[in-house]
XYZ file of C-alpha atoms in Angstrom:
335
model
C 181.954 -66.301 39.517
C 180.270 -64.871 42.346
C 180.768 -60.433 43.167
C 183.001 -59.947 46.293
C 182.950 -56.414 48.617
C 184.794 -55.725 51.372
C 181.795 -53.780 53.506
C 180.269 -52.615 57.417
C 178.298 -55.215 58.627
C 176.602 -54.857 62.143
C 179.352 -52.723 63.022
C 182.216 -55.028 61.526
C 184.121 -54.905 57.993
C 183.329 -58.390 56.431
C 184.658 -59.972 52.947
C 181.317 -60.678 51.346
C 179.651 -61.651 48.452
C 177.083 -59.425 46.768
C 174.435 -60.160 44.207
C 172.262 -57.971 42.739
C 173.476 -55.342 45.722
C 171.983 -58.115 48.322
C 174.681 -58.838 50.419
C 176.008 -61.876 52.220
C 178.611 -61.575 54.834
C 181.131 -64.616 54.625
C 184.255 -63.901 57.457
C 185.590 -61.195 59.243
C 188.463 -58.666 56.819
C 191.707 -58.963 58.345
C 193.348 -56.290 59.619
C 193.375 -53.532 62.420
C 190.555 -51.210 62.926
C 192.097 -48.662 60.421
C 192.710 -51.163 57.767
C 192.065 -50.055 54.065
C 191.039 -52.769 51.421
C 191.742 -52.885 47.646
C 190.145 -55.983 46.435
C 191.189 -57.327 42.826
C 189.884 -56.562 39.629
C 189.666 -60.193 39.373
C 187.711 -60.466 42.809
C 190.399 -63.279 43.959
C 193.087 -61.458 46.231
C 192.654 -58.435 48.481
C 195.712 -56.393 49.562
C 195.293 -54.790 53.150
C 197.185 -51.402 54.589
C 196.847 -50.649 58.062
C 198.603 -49.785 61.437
C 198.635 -45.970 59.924
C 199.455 -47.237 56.232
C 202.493 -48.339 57.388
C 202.525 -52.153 56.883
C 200.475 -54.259 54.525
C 199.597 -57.738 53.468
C 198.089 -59.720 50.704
C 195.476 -62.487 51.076
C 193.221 -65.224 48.624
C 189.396 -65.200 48.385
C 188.565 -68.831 48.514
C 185.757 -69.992 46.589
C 184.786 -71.501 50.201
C 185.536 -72.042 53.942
C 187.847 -70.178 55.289
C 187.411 -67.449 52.437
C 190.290 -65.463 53.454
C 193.661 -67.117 53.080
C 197.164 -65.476 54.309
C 198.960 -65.065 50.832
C 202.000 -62.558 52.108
C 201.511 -61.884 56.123
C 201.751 -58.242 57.488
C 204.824 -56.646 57.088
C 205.898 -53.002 58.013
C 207.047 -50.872 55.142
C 210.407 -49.451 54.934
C 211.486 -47.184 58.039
C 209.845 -43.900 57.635
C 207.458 -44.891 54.985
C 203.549 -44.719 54.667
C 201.351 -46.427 52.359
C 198.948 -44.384 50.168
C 197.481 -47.392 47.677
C 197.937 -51.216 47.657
C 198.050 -53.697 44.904
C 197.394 -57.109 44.127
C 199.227 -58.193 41.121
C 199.037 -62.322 41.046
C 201.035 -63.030 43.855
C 202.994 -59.836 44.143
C 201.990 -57.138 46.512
C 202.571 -53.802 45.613
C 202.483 -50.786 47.594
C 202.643 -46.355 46.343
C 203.490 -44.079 48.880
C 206.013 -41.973 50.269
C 209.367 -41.875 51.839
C 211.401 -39.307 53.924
C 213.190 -38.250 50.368
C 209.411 -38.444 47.846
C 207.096 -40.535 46.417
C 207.947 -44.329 46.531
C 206.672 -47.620 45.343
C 207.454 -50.882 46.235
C 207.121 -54.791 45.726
C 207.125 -57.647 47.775
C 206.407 -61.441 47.076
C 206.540 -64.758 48.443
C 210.473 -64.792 47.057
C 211.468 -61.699 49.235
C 209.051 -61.516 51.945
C 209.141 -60.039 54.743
C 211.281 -57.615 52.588
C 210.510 -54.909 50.188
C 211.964 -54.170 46.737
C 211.777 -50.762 45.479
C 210.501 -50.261 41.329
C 212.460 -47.079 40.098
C 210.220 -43.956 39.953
C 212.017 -41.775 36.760
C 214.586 -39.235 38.539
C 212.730 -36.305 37.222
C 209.765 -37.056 39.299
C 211.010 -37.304 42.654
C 210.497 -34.674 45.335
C 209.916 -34.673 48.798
C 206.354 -34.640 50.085
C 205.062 -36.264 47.256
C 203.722 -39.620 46.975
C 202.001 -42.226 44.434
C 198.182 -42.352 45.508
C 196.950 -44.388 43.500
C 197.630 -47.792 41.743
C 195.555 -49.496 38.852
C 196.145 -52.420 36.474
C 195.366 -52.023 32.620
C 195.934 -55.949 31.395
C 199.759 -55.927 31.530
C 200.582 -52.074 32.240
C 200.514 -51.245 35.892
C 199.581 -47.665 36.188
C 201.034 -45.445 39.176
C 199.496 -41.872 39.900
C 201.657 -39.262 41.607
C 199.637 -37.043 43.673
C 200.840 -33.720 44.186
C 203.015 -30.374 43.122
C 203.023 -29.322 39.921
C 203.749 -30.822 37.591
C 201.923 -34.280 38.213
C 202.127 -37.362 36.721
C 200.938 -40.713 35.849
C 204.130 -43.171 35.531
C 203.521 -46.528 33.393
C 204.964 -49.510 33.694
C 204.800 -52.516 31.495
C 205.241 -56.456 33.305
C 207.623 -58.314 31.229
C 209.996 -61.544 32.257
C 208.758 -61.023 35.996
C 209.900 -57.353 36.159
C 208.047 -53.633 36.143
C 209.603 -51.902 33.394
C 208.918 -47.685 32.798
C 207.255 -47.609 29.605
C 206.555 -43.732 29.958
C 205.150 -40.793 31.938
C 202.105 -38.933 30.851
C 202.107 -35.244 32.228
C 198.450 -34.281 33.935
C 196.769 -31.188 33.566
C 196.892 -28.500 36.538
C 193.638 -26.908 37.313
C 194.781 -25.187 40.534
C 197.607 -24.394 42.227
C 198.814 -26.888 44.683
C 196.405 -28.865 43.477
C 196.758 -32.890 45.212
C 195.164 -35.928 43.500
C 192.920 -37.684 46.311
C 191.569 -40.314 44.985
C 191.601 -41.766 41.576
C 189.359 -44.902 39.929
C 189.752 -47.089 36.950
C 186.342 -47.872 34.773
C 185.327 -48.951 31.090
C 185.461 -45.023 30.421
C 188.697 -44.079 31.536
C 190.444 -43.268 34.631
C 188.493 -40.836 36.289
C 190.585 -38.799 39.534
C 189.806 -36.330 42.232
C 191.711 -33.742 43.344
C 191.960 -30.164 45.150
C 193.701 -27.079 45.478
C 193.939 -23.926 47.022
C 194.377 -20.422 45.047
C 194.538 -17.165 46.846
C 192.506 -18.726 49.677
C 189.695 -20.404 48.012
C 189.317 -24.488 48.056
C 188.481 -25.960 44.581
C 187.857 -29.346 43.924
C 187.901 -31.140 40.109
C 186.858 -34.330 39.146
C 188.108 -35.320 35.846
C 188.255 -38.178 33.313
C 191.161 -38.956 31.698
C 191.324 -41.128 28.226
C 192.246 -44.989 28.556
C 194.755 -44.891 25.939
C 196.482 -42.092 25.952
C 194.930 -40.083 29.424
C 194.067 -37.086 28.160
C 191.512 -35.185 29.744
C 188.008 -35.478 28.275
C 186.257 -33.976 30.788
C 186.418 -31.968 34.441
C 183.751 -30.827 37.141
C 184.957 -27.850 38.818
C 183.601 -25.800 42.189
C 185.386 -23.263 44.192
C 184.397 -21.226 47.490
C 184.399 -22.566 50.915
C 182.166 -25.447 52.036
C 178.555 -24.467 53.567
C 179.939 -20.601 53.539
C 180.670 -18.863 50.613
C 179.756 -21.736 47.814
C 177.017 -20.881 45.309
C 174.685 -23.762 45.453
C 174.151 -26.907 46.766
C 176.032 -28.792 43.784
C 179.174 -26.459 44.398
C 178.497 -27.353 48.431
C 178.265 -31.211 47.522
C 181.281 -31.107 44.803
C 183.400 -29.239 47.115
C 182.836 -32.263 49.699
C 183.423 -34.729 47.669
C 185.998 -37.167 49.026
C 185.470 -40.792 46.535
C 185.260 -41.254 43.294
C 183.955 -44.489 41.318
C 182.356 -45.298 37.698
C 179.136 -47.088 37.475
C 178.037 -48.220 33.597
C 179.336 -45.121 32.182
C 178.265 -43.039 34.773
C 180.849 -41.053 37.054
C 179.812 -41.292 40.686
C 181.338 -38.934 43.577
C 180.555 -39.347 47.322
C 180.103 -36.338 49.029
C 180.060 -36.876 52.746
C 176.950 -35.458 54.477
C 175.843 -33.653 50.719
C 175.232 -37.298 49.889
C 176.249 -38.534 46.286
C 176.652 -36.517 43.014
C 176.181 -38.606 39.789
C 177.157 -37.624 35.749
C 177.071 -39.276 33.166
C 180.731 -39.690 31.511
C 181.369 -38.519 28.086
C 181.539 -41.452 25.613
C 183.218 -39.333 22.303
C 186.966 -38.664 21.866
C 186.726 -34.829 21.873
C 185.964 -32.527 24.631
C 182.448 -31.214 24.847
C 179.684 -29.277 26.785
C 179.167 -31.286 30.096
C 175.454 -31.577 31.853
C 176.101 -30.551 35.703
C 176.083 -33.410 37.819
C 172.817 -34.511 39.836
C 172.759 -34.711 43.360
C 171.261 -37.591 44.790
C 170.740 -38.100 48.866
C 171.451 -42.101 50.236
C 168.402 -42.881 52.793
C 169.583 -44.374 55.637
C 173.319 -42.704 55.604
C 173.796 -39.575 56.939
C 177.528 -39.762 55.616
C 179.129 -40.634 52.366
C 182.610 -41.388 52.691
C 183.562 -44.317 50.666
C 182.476 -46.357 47.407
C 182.524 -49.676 47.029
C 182.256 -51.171 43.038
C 181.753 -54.858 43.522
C 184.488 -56.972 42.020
C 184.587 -58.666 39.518
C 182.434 -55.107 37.982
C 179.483 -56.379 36.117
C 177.824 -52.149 35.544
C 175.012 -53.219 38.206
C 175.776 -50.847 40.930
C 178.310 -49.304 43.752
C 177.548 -49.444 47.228
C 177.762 -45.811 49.385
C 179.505 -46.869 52.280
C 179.416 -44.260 55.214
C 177.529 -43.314 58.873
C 174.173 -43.770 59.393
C 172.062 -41.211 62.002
C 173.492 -42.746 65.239
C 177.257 -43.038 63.612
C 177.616 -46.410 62.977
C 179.646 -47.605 59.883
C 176.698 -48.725 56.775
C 176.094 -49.741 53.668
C 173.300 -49.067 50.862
C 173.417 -50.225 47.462
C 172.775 -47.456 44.726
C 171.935 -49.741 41.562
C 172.824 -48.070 37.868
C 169.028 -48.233 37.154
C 168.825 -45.996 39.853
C 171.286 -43.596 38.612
C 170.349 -43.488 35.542
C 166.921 -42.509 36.423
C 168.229 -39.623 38.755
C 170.087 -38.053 35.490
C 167.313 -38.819 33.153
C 164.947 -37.058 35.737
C 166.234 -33.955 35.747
C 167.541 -33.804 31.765
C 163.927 -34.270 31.333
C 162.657 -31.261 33.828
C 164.942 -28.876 32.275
């Protein structure tokens, strides 16, 4: 089965497919300009937020022509709502967010569209100006990430008969105060999350790696100060940018906007233990780094930096896991 991204071409965001990081654009993504994607797992559906994250829909990748079919059209969430993270689960859409009240997630499918069925979030979770950020499917567990306040959580739910069912909540660690989850990805290592805080005036930023079966923490990259002021060094400048987070073959990969990317390699043990810094690594050819794109289905090969290039034009390049493995095993070796 071929690799499918959802990437800038000649100033355009195309469905494509990818081999070997060559890439082959196939037809135009749907959407509005501000569209987000969040392609399958399984490479074969792609659920769409746009118009402000306030509607979404759900389409098929087609082995051929047309390549893009309407599975679920657009449809606006529930008054006052905005999307954070979208979904494809078979046919059923799903959408975390927020509401007026606090966090919120929802489900739609061919059976109630255009309308929207809310999935229980567990009372004790629910505040205002919080909201599920991210969304991830672990075989039949769908696994929702709440994003803010202490404490946070991640809320699991098991599919059975046709229905999401709370299996349980796992309390997260707090490394900061009002620390916020930004972004959050799910790899053969765990599920690895990015988030920030502030304390007493200082930004820090932390990205961690959580277990796969029962997400504890097994590792965190910290830095604190303020960006391209007061920050020690050029990792601390580039971790404190970071803004995307992705796993490559065992290797944790962060993109850092104009600091490029930073790359570590992911603990592989049970217990805790003394972490190598992370290497920084520059793109050519993209002056930004603002988004990573793992082609689906993930075969290890590689993650595309997505970003601006000199003149500000959305771009691409393909960062291979040969290449960032020899990065880290360049500078374990000069130490």
């Amino acid at each position: 089965m071929p690799q499918h991204a959802i990437l800038p071409f000649e100033g355009q965001t195309h469905l494509c497919t990818v081999e070997q990081g060559e890439v082959r654009p196939l037809v135009l993504a749907p959407g509005n300009a501000d569209a987000h994607y969040f392609l399958s797992r399984s490479a074969d559906r792609v659920a769409v937020l746009d118009s402000s994250r306030r509607r979404a829909g759900l389409f098929d990748v087609l082995p051929q022509e047309p390549w893009l079919r309407r599975n679920l059209p657009f449809a606006t969430l529930p008054r006052g709502c905005v999307g954070h993270a979208a979904l494809a689960w078979g046919d059923t859409l799903l959408v975390g967010g927020r509401s007026k009240a606090s966090e919120a997630l929802w489900s739609r499918s061919r059976a109630t569209d255009p309308g929207w069925t809310a999935i229980p979030l567990p009372k004790q979770i629910e505040l205002r100006g919080k909201a599920i950020d991210g969304l991830h499917r672990l075989e039949d567990q769908l696994i929702a990430v709440d994003d803010i306040v202490t404490p946070k959580w991640i809320v699991i739910y098991r599919f059975e008969a046709g229905e999401f069912l709370l299996e349980r909540c796992v309390r997260l660690p707090s490394h900061t105060t009002y620390e916020r989850i930004t972004q959050s990805f799910l790899g053969d290592s765990g599920l690895t999350l990015l988030s920030r805080g502030v304390n007493h005036g200082r930004l820090s930023q932390h990205a961690w790696l959580l277990s796969m079966d029962r997400f504890k923490e097994k590792a965190c990259w910290s830095a604190a100060g303020q960006v391209s002021e007061d920050a020690t060094s050029p990792l601390s400048d580039a971790l404190l940018s970071a803004r995307t987070i992705a796993e490559v073959n065992g290797y944790m990969v962060l993109g850092c906007g104009a600091e490029g990317v930073l790359v570590a390699k992911l603990p592989t043990g049970r217990r805790r233990s003394t972490l190598p810094d992370p290497i920084c690594l520059s793109v050519p050819g993209l002056a930004t780094v603002d988004t990573l794109v793992v082609p689906m289905p993930a075969d290890c090969s590689g993650v595309f930096a997505v970003g601006k290039d000199e003149a500000g034009h959305a771009d691409s390049r393909w960062l291979s896991a040969g290449t960032l493995v020899a990065a880290t095993t360049c500078m374990s070796g000069s130490d």
